CSV table of C-alpha atoms and ligand atoms in Angstrom, one decimal:
chain,number,residue,atom,x,y,z
A,1,MET,CA,-80.0,93.5,-184.9
A,2,GLU,CA,-83.7,92.6,-185.6
A,3,GLN,CA,-85.2,89.4,-184.4
A,4,ILE,CA,-85.8,88.1,-187.9
A,5,GLU,CA,-82.2,88.7,-188.8
A,6,LYS,CA,-81.0,86.9,-185.7
A,7,ARG,CA,-83.3,84.0,-186.5
A,8,ILE,CA,-82.0,83.8,-190.1
A,9,LEU,CA,-78.4,83.8,-189.0
A,10,LYS,CA,-79.1,81.1,-186.5
A,11,LEU,CA,-80.9,78.9,-189.0
A,12,ARG,CA,-78.0,79.4,-191.6
A,13,LYS,CA,-75.4,78.4,-189.0
A,14,GLN,CA,-77.4,75.4,-188.0
A,15,LEU,CA,-78.0,74.2,-191.6
A,16,GLN,CA,-74.3,74.7,-192.5
A,17,HIS,CA,-73.3,72.6,-189.6
A,18,TRP,CA,-75.8,69.8,-190.3
A,19,GLU,CA,-74.7,69.9,-194.0
A,20,TYR,CA,-71.1,69.5,-193.1
A,21,LEU,CA,-71.8,66.6,-190.8
A,22,TYR,CA,-74.0,64.9,-193.4
A,23,TYR,CA,-71.9,65.3,-196.5
A,24,SER,CA,-68.3,65.7,-195.2
A,25,GLU,CA,-68.3,63.6,-192.1
A,26,ALA,CA,-71.1,61.2,-193.0
A,27,THR,CA,-72.3,61.5,-189.4
A,28,PRO,CA,-75.8,63.1,-189.8
A,29,GLU,CA,-77.1,64.8,-186.6
A,30,VAL,CA,-80.7,65.1,-187.7
A,31,THR,CA,-83.1,63.3,-190.0
A,32,ASP,CA,-83.7,64.6,-193.6
A,33,SER,CA,-87.2,65.8,-192.6
A,34,GLU,CA,-85.8,67.8,-189.6
A,35,TYR,CA,-83.3,69.3,-192.0
A,36,ASP,CA,-85.9,70.1,-194.6
A,37,LEU,CA,-88.2,71.7,-192.0
A,38,VAL,CA,-85.5,74.1,-190.9
A,39,MET,CA,-84.5,74.9,-194.5
A,40,ALA,CA,-88.2,75.6,-195.2
A,41,GLU,CA,-88.3,78.1,-192.3
A,42,LEU,CA,-85.1,79.8,-193.6
A,43,ARG,CA,-86.5,80.1,-197.1
A,44,MET,CA,-89.8,81.5,-195.8
A,45,LEU,CA,-87.9,84.2,-193.7
A,46,GLU,CA,-85.6,85.0,-196.6
A,47,ALA,CA,-88.7,85.4,-198.9
A,48,LYS,CA,-90.1,87.8,-196.3
A,49,ARG,CA,-86.9,89.8,-196.2
A,50,PRO,CA,-85.0,89.4,-199.6
A,51,ASP,CA,-82.8,92.3,-198.4
A,52,LEU,CA,-81.2,89.8,-195.9
A,53,LEU,CA,-80.5,87.2,-198.6
A,54,THR,CA,-76.7,86.4,-199.0
A,55,ILE,CA,-74.9,84.2,-201.5
A,56,ASP,CA,-73.5,82.0,-198.7
A,57,SER,CA,-76.9,81.1,-197.4
A,58,PRO,CA,-77.5,77.3,-197.5
A,59,SER,CA,-80.8,78.1,-199.3
A,60,GLN,CA,-78.7,79.4,-202.3
A,61,ARG,CA,-76.9,76.2,-203.3
A,62,ILE,CA,-78.9,75.7,-206.4
A,63,GLY,CA,-78.9,79.0,-208.3
A,64,GLY,CA,-81.1,80.6,-210.9
A,65,GLN,CA,-81.8,79.8,-214.5
A,66,ALA,CA,-79.4,78.1,-216.9
A,67,GLN,CA,-76.7,80.2,-218.6
A,68,LYS,CA,-76.3,80.5,-222.3
A,69,LYS,CA,-72.5,80.0,-222.1
A,70,PHE,CA,-69.7,80.1,-219.5
A,71,ARG,CA,-67.9,83.4,-218.7
A,72,ARG,CA,-64.1,83.2,-219.0
A,73,VAL,CA,-61.9,83.4,-215.9
A,74,HIS,CA,-58.2,84.4,-215.9
A,75,HIS,CA,-56.1,82.5,-213.3
A,76,ASP,CA,-53.7,84.9,-211.5
A,77,PHE,CA,-51.4,82.0,-210.9
A,78,PRO,CA,-51.5,79.5,-213.8
A,79,MET,CA,-52.9,76.1,-213.0
A,80,LEU,CA,-50.0,74.1,-214.3
A,81,SER,CA,-49.9,70.4,-215.2
A,82,LEU,CA,-47.7,67.8,-213.6
A,83,ASP,CA,-44.7,66.0,-215.1
A,84,ASN,CA,-45.2,62.2,-215.0
A,85,VAL,CA,-43.1,59.2,-214.1
A,86,PHE,CA,-44.2,55.6,-214.6
A,87,GLU,CA,-41.7,53.5,-212.7
A,88,GLU,CA,-39.4,53.7,-209.6
A,89,ALA,CA,-36.3,54.8,-211.6
A,90,GLY,CA,-38.3,57.8,-212.9
A,91,PHE,CA,-39.2,58.9,-209.4
A,92,LEU,CA,-35.7,58.3,-208.0
A,93,LEU,CA,-34.4,60.5,-210.8
A,94,PHE,CA,-36.9,63.2,-209.8
A,95,ASP,CA,-35.7,62.9,-206.2
A,96,LYS,CA,-32.1,63.1,-207.3
A,97,ARG,CA,-32.8,66.3,-209.4
A,98,VAL,CA,-34.6,67.9,-206.5
A,99,ARG,CA,-31.8,67.2,-204.1
A,100,LYS,CA,-29.2,68.4,-206.6
A,101,LYS,CA,-31.1,71.7,-207.4
A,102,LEU,CA,-31.4,72.3,-203.6
A,103,ASN,CA,-27.8,71.2,-203.0
A,104,HIS,CA,-29.5,69.0,-200.3
A,105,ASP,CA,-27.8,65.6,-199.7
A,106,LYS,CA,-30.2,64.7,-196.8
A,107,ASP,CA,-33.6,63.1,-197.3
A,108,ILE,CA,-36.3,65.4,-198.7
A,109,THR,CA,-39.7,65.3,-196.9
A,110,TYR,CA,-42.4,64.8,-199.4
A,111,CYS,CA,-46.2,65.1,-199.1
A,112,CYS,CA,-47.8,62.3,-201.1
A,113,GLU,CA,-51.4,62.6,-202.3
A,114,LEU,CA,-53.7,60.3,-204.3
A,115,LYS,CA,-53.9,61.5,-207.9
A,116,LEU,CA,-57.6,61.9,-208.3
A,117,ASP,CA,-58.9,61.3,-211.8
A,118,GLY,CA,-61.3,64.1,-212.2
A,119,LEU,CA,-61.3,67.8,-213.1
A,120,ALA,CA,-59.1,70.4,-211.6
A,121,VAL,CA,-61.0,73.4,-210.3
A,122,SER,CA,-60.2,76.7,-208.6
A,123,LEU,CA,-62.4,78.0,-205.7
A,124,LEU,CA,-62.1,81.7,-204.8
A,125,TYR,CA,-63.1,82.6,-201.2
A,126,ASP,CA,-63.5,86.3,-200.1
A,127,ASN,CA,-63.8,86.7,-196.3
A,128,GLY,CA,-64.6,83.0,-196.2
A,129,LYS,CA,-67.5,83.2,-198.7
A,130,LEU,CA,-67.3,81.2,-202.0
A,131,ILE,CA,-67.5,83.9,-204.6
A,132,ARG,CA,-66.2,82.1,-207.7
A,133,ALA,CA,-65.3,78.7,-209.1
A,134,ALA,CA,-63.5,78.0,-212.4
A,135,THR,CA,-62.2,75.1,-214.4
A,136,ARG,CA,-58.5,74.8,-215.1
A,137,GLY,CA,-59.1,75.4,-218.8
A,138,ASP,CA,-55.7,75.7,-220.6
A,139,GLY,CA,-54.1,76.7,-217.2
A,140,THR,CA,-54.4,80.4,-217.8
A,141,ILE,CA,-58.0,80.9,-218.9
A,142,GLY,CA,-60.8,78.7,-217.5
A,143,GLU,CA,-64.6,78.8,-217.4
A,144,ASP,CA,-66.7,80.2,-214.7
A,145,ILE,CA,-68.7,77.3,-213.2
A,146,THR,CA,-69.6,78.9,-209.9
A,147,ALA,CA,-73.3,78.0,-210.1
A,148,ASN,CA,-72.5,74.4,-210.7
A,149,VAL,CA,-69.8,74.1,-208.1
A,150,ARG,CA,-72.1,75.6,-205.5
A,151,THR,CA,-74.4,72.6,-205.9
A,152,ILE,CA,-71.6,70.2,-204.6
A,153,ARG,CA,-72.6,69.7,-201.0
A,154,THR,CA,-69.1,69.0,-199.6
A,155,ILE,CA,-67.9,72.4,-200.8
A,156,PRO,CA,-68.6,75.0,-198.1
A,157,LEU,CA,-70.3,78.2,-199.3
A,158,GLN,CA,-68.9,79.7,-196.1
A,159,LEU,CA,-65.7,78.6,-194.5
A,160,LYS,CA,-65.6,77.9,-190.7
A,161,ASP,CA,-63.8,80.9,-189.4
A,162,HIS,CA,-61.4,80.4,-186.4
A,163,GLY,CA,-60.3,84.0,-186.7
A,164,ASN,CA,-57.3,83.2,-189.0
A,165,LEU,CA,-59.1,83.2,-192.4
A,166,PRO,CA,-57.2,85.0,-195.1
A,167,LYS,CA,-59.2,87.9,-196.7
A,168,ILE,CA,-58.8,86.3,-200.2
A,169,MET,CA,-57.9,82.7,-200.7
A,170,GLU,CA,-57.9,80.5,-203.8
A,171,ILE,CA,-58.3,76.8,-203.2
A,172,ARG,CA,-57.4,74.3,-205.8
A,173,GLY,CA,-58.7,70.8,-205.9
A,174,GLU,CA,-60.2,68.0,-208.0
A,175,VAL,CA,-63.9,67.4,-208.7
A,176,PHE,CA,-64.5,63.8,-209.3
A,177,MET,CA,-67.2,61.1,-209.2
A,178,SER,CA,-67.2,57.9,-207.1
A,179,LYS,CA,-67.3,54.6,-209.0
A,180,ALA,CA,-70.7,53.8,-207.4
A,181,GLY,CA,-72.0,57.2,-208.3
A,182,PHE,CA,-70.9,56.7,-211.8
A,183,LEU,CA,-72.4,53.3,-212.2
A,184,HIS,CA,-75.8,54.5,-210.7
A,185,LEU,CA,-75.8,57.5,-213.0
A,186,ASN,CA,-75.2,55.3,-216.1
A,187,GLU,CA,-77.9,52.8,-215.1
A,188,THR,CA,-80.4,55.7,-214.7
A,189,ALA,CA,-79.2,57.3,-218.0
A,190,LYS,CA,-79.6,54.0,-219.8
A,191,ARG,CA,-83.0,53.4,-218.3
A,192,GLU,CA,-84.2,56.8,-219.3
A,193,GLY,CA,-82.6,56.8,-222.8
A,194,TYR,CA,-79.9,59.4,-222.1
A,195,LYS,CA,-76.3,59.0,-223.2
A,196,VAL,CA,-74.0,57.1,-220.9
A,197,PHE,CA,-70.6,58.3,-219.8
A,198,VAL,CA,-67.4,56.3,-220.6
A,199,ASN,CA,-65.8,56.7,-217.2
A,200,PRO,CA,-66.2,58.6,-213.9
A,201,ARG,CA,-63.8,61.4,-215.1
A,202,ASN,CA,-65.9,62.1,-218.2
A,203,ALA,CA,-69.1,62.0,-216.1
A,204,ALA,CA,-67.6,64.5,-213.7
A,205,ALA,CA,-66.5,66.8,-216.5
A,206,GLY,CA,-69.8,66.5,-218.3
A,207,SER,CA,-71.7,67.2,-215.0
A,208,LEU,CA,-69.6,70.3,-214.2
A,209,ARG,CA,-69.9,71.7,-217.7
A,210,GLN,CA,-73.7,71.6,-217.6
A,211,LEU,CA,-75.2,75.0,-218.4
A,212,ASN,CA,-78.2,74.2,-216.1
A,213,PRO,CA,-77.0,73.9,-212.4
A,214,GLU,CA,-80.2,72.0,-211.6
A,215,ILE,CA,-78.8,69.1,-213.6
A,216,THR,CA,-75.4,69.4,-211.9
A,217,ALA,CA,-77.2,69.4,-208.5
A,218,LYS,CA,-78.5,65.9,-209.3
A,219,ARG,CA,-75.0,64.5,-210.1
A,220,PRO,CA,-73.0,62.6,-207.4
A,221,LEU,CA,-70.0,64.9,-207.5
A,222,MET,CA,-67.2,64.9,-204.9
A,223,PHE,CA,-64.3,67.3,-204.3
A,224,TYR,CA,-60.9,67.2,-202.5
A,225,CYS,CA,-58.6,70.2,-202.1
A,226,TYR,CA,-55.0,69.7,-203.0
A,227,GLY,CA,-53.5,73.2,-202.7
A,228,VAL,CA,-53.7,76.9,-202.4
A,229,GLY,CA,-53.2,79.4,-205.2
A,230,LEU,CA,-53.7,83.1,-204.7
A,231,ILE,CA,-53.8,84.3,-201.1
A,232,LYS,CA,-54.1,87.9,-199.8
A,233,GLU,CA,-54.1,89.3,-196.3
A,234,GLY,CA,-53.4,86.1,-194.6
A,235,LYS,CA,-50.8,83.5,-194.1
A,236,LEU,CA,-50.5,79.7,-194.2
A,237,PRO,CA,-48.3,77.2,-192.5
A,238,LYS,CA,-44.8,76.6,-193.9
A,239,SER,CA,-45.4,73.0,-195.1
A,240,HIS,CA,-47.9,71.8,-197.8
A,241,TRP,CA,-49.1,69.0,-195.5
A,242,GLU,CA,-49.8,71.5,-192.7
A,243,CYS,CA,-51.6,73.7,-195.2
A,244,LEU,CA,-53.9,70.8,-196.1
A,245,GLN,CA,-54.6,70.2,-192.4
A,246,GLN,CA,-55.5,74.0,-192.0
A,247,LEU,CA,-57.9,73.7,-195.0
A,248,LYS,CA,-59.5,70.7,-193.2
A,249,ALA,CA,-59.9,72.9,-190.1
A,250,TRP,CA,-61.8,75.4,-192.2
A,251,GLU,CA,-64.1,72.5,-193.1
A,252,LEU,CA,-62.8,72.2,-196.7
A,253,PRO,CA,-62.8,68.5,-197.8
A,254,VAL,CA,-59.3,67.0,-197.8
A,255,SER,CA,-58.5,63.4,-198.4
A,256,ASN,CA,-57.3,61.4,-195.3
A,257,GLN,CA,-55.1,59.3,-197.5
A,258,ILE,CA,-52.2,61.8,-197.5
A,259,CYS,CA,-48.8,60.7,-196.3
A,260,ARG,CA,-45.9,62.8,-195.3
A,261,CYS,CA,-42.9,60.7,-196.3
A,262,ILE,CA,-39.2,61.4,-195.3
A,263,GLY,CA,-37.0,60.3,-198.2
A,264,SER,CA,-37.5,58.4,-201.4
A,265,VAL,CA,-37.8,54.9,-199.9
A,266,ALA,CA,-40.8,56.0,-197.7
A,267,VAL,CA,-42.4,57.4,-200.8
A,268,LEU,CA,-42.0,54.2,-202.7
A,269,ASN,CA,-43.4,52.2,-199.8
A,270,PHE,CA,-46.5,54.4,-199.8
A,271,TYR,CA,-46.8,54.1,-203.6
A,272,TRP,CA,-46.8,50.2,-203.4
A,273,LYS,CA,-49.2,50.4,-200.4
A,274,ILE,CA,-51.7,52.5,-202.4
A,275,LYS,CA,-51.2,50.5,-205.5
A,276,LYS,CA,-52.5,47.4,-203.6
A,277,LEU,CA,-55.4,49.4,-202.1
A,278,ARG,CA,-56.4,51.1,-205.4
A,279,SER,CA,-59.2,48.8,-206.5
A,280,LEU,CA,-60.8,49.1,-203.0
A,281,LEU,CA,-61.0,52.9,-203.1
A,282,GLU,CA,-64.5,54.3,-203.8
A,283,PHE,CA,-63.1,56.5,-206.6
A,284,ASP,CA,-60.6,56.2,-209.5
A,285,ILE,CA,-57.0,57.3,-209.0
A,286,ASP,CA,-54.3,57.2,-211.7
A,287,GLY,CA,-51.3,57.5,-209.4
A,288,LEU,CA,-49.8,59.6,-206.7
A,289,VAL,CA,-48.9,63.2,-206.7
A,290,ILE,CA,-45.7,63.6,-204.8
A,291,LYS,CA,-44.8,67.2,-203.6
A,292,VAL,CA,-41.8,68.6,-201.8
A,293,ASP,CA,-43.5,69.4,-198.4
A,294,SER,CA,-41.6,72.6,-197.5
A,295,LEU,CA,-43.1,75.7,-199.2
A,296,ALA,CA,-39.7,77.4,-198.9
A,297,LEU,CA,-38.1,74.6,-200.9
A,298,GLN,CA,-41.0,74.7,-203.4
A,299,GLN,CA,-40.3,78.4,-203.9
A,300,HIS,CA,-36.6,77.7,-204.3
A,301,LEU,CA,-37.3,75.0,-206.9
A,302,GLY,CA,-39.9,77.1,-208.8
A,303,PHE,CA,-41.6,76.1,-212.1
A,304,THR,CA,-40.7,75.1,-215.7
A,305,ALA,CA,-42.9,76.7,-218.4
A,306,ARG,CA,-45.3,73.7,-218.0
A,307,SER,CA,-45.1,72.4,-214.5
A,308,PRO,CA,-43.8,72.8,-210.9
A,309,ARG,CA,-40.3,71.4,-210.3
A,310,TRP,CA,-41.3,70.5,-206.8
A,311,ALA,CA,-44.1,68.0,-207.8
A,312,ILE,CA,-44.3,64.8,-209.8
A,313,ALA,CA,-47.2,62.5,-210.8
A,314,TYR,CA,-46.1,58.9,-210.3
A,315,LYS,CA,-48.6,57.0,-212.4
A,316,PHE,CA,-50.1,53.5,-211.9
A,317,PRO,CA,-50.4,51.2,-214.9
A,318,VAL,CA,-53.7,51.9,-216.7
A,319,GLN,CA,-56.6,50.0,-215.1
A,320,GLU,CA,-59.5,48.5,-217.2
A,321,GLN,CA,-62.3,51.1,-217.3
A,322,LEU,CA,-65.7,50.8,-215.7
A,323,THR,CA,-68.2,51.1,-218.6
A,324,ARG,CA,-71.0,48.9,-217.4
B,401,9MJ,N1,-55.2,65.4,-209.5
B,401,9MJ,C1,-54.8,65.4,-208.2
B,401,9MJ,O1,-55.3,64.6,-207.4
B,401,9MJ,N2,-53.8,66.4,-207.8
B,401,9MJ,N3,-53.3,67.3,-208.6
B,401,9MJ,C2,-52.4,68.0,-207.8
B,401,9MJ,C3,-51.6,69.1,-208.3
B,401,9MJ,C4,-51.6,69.7,-209.5
B,401,9MJ,C5,-50.7,70.7,-209.4
B,401,9MJ,C6,-50.2,70.8,-208.1
B,401,9MJ,O2,-50.9,69.8,-207.4
B,401,9MJ,N4,-52.4,67.5,-206.6
B,401,9MJ,C7,-53.2,66.5,-206.6
B,401,9MJ,N5,-53.5,65.7,-205.5
């Protein structure tokens, strides 16, 4: 391998690591100017040798010119919606139905996640490289928003390979905006005479559906994974909770507020705990998503036409919206 190629690979690895520490761990290892200096050297070398340019290079986060419209994407596995419950009795009925269907009189182990109030997206990785991102759309057909998603710094363009990466893997998760990011965006928009967004969810959706990725790149978007869709030539752990830990090991962002609860009482305790914490969180949530943890039991339960039988959204009461 030539010297320049070695240098380019070394700089990319270094920048990817620094980016992960800065955006996902919030523990920067270098100053911005040190980061910028190394990025400038990488861009200069890639300009010298465009044949060595690859889409997963950190220099390629903000793509080319704006698109005229979004291409359509067909989801191999439909991105279904979740059934909702609004009080304890509703969740207990869900738990009872699950145990009945599984002929399971013991406690079910559930994986409980925060229900992020943003936009569901699908990320397709090939050999660990992000090759496509799409909105949920109607669940079967979404929009190709790859250029915009690549600007979200916490989404790795190249997964950290420990030798167990599936060849093809579709990651599903939620793109959202923090409350602080939303308020700052609206203050700037107001000051500069642009339209303001009604809430962080609309701001995230509007930012993702920008035809010009340079605008998206300036928006404070966040992302957390919550599942895996299509997977080829690879295998995942047998429980949803362990899958999420594996995604974290590949340096994909996963919320740390995920609880594995054994039985319905433990789920309800977690629900009331998060309900108390809700206003302190840096982002909006509108409930919990409670999933049967065992993937084998999920498979056994299957789906209705609309939604998985192994998951439920247990919603919080509606909170007054931030519109300042
Ligand atoms: N919105 C959200 O936070 N979600 N949505 C799911 C989901 C939708 C379908 C299967 O899982 N999971 C989480 N945490």
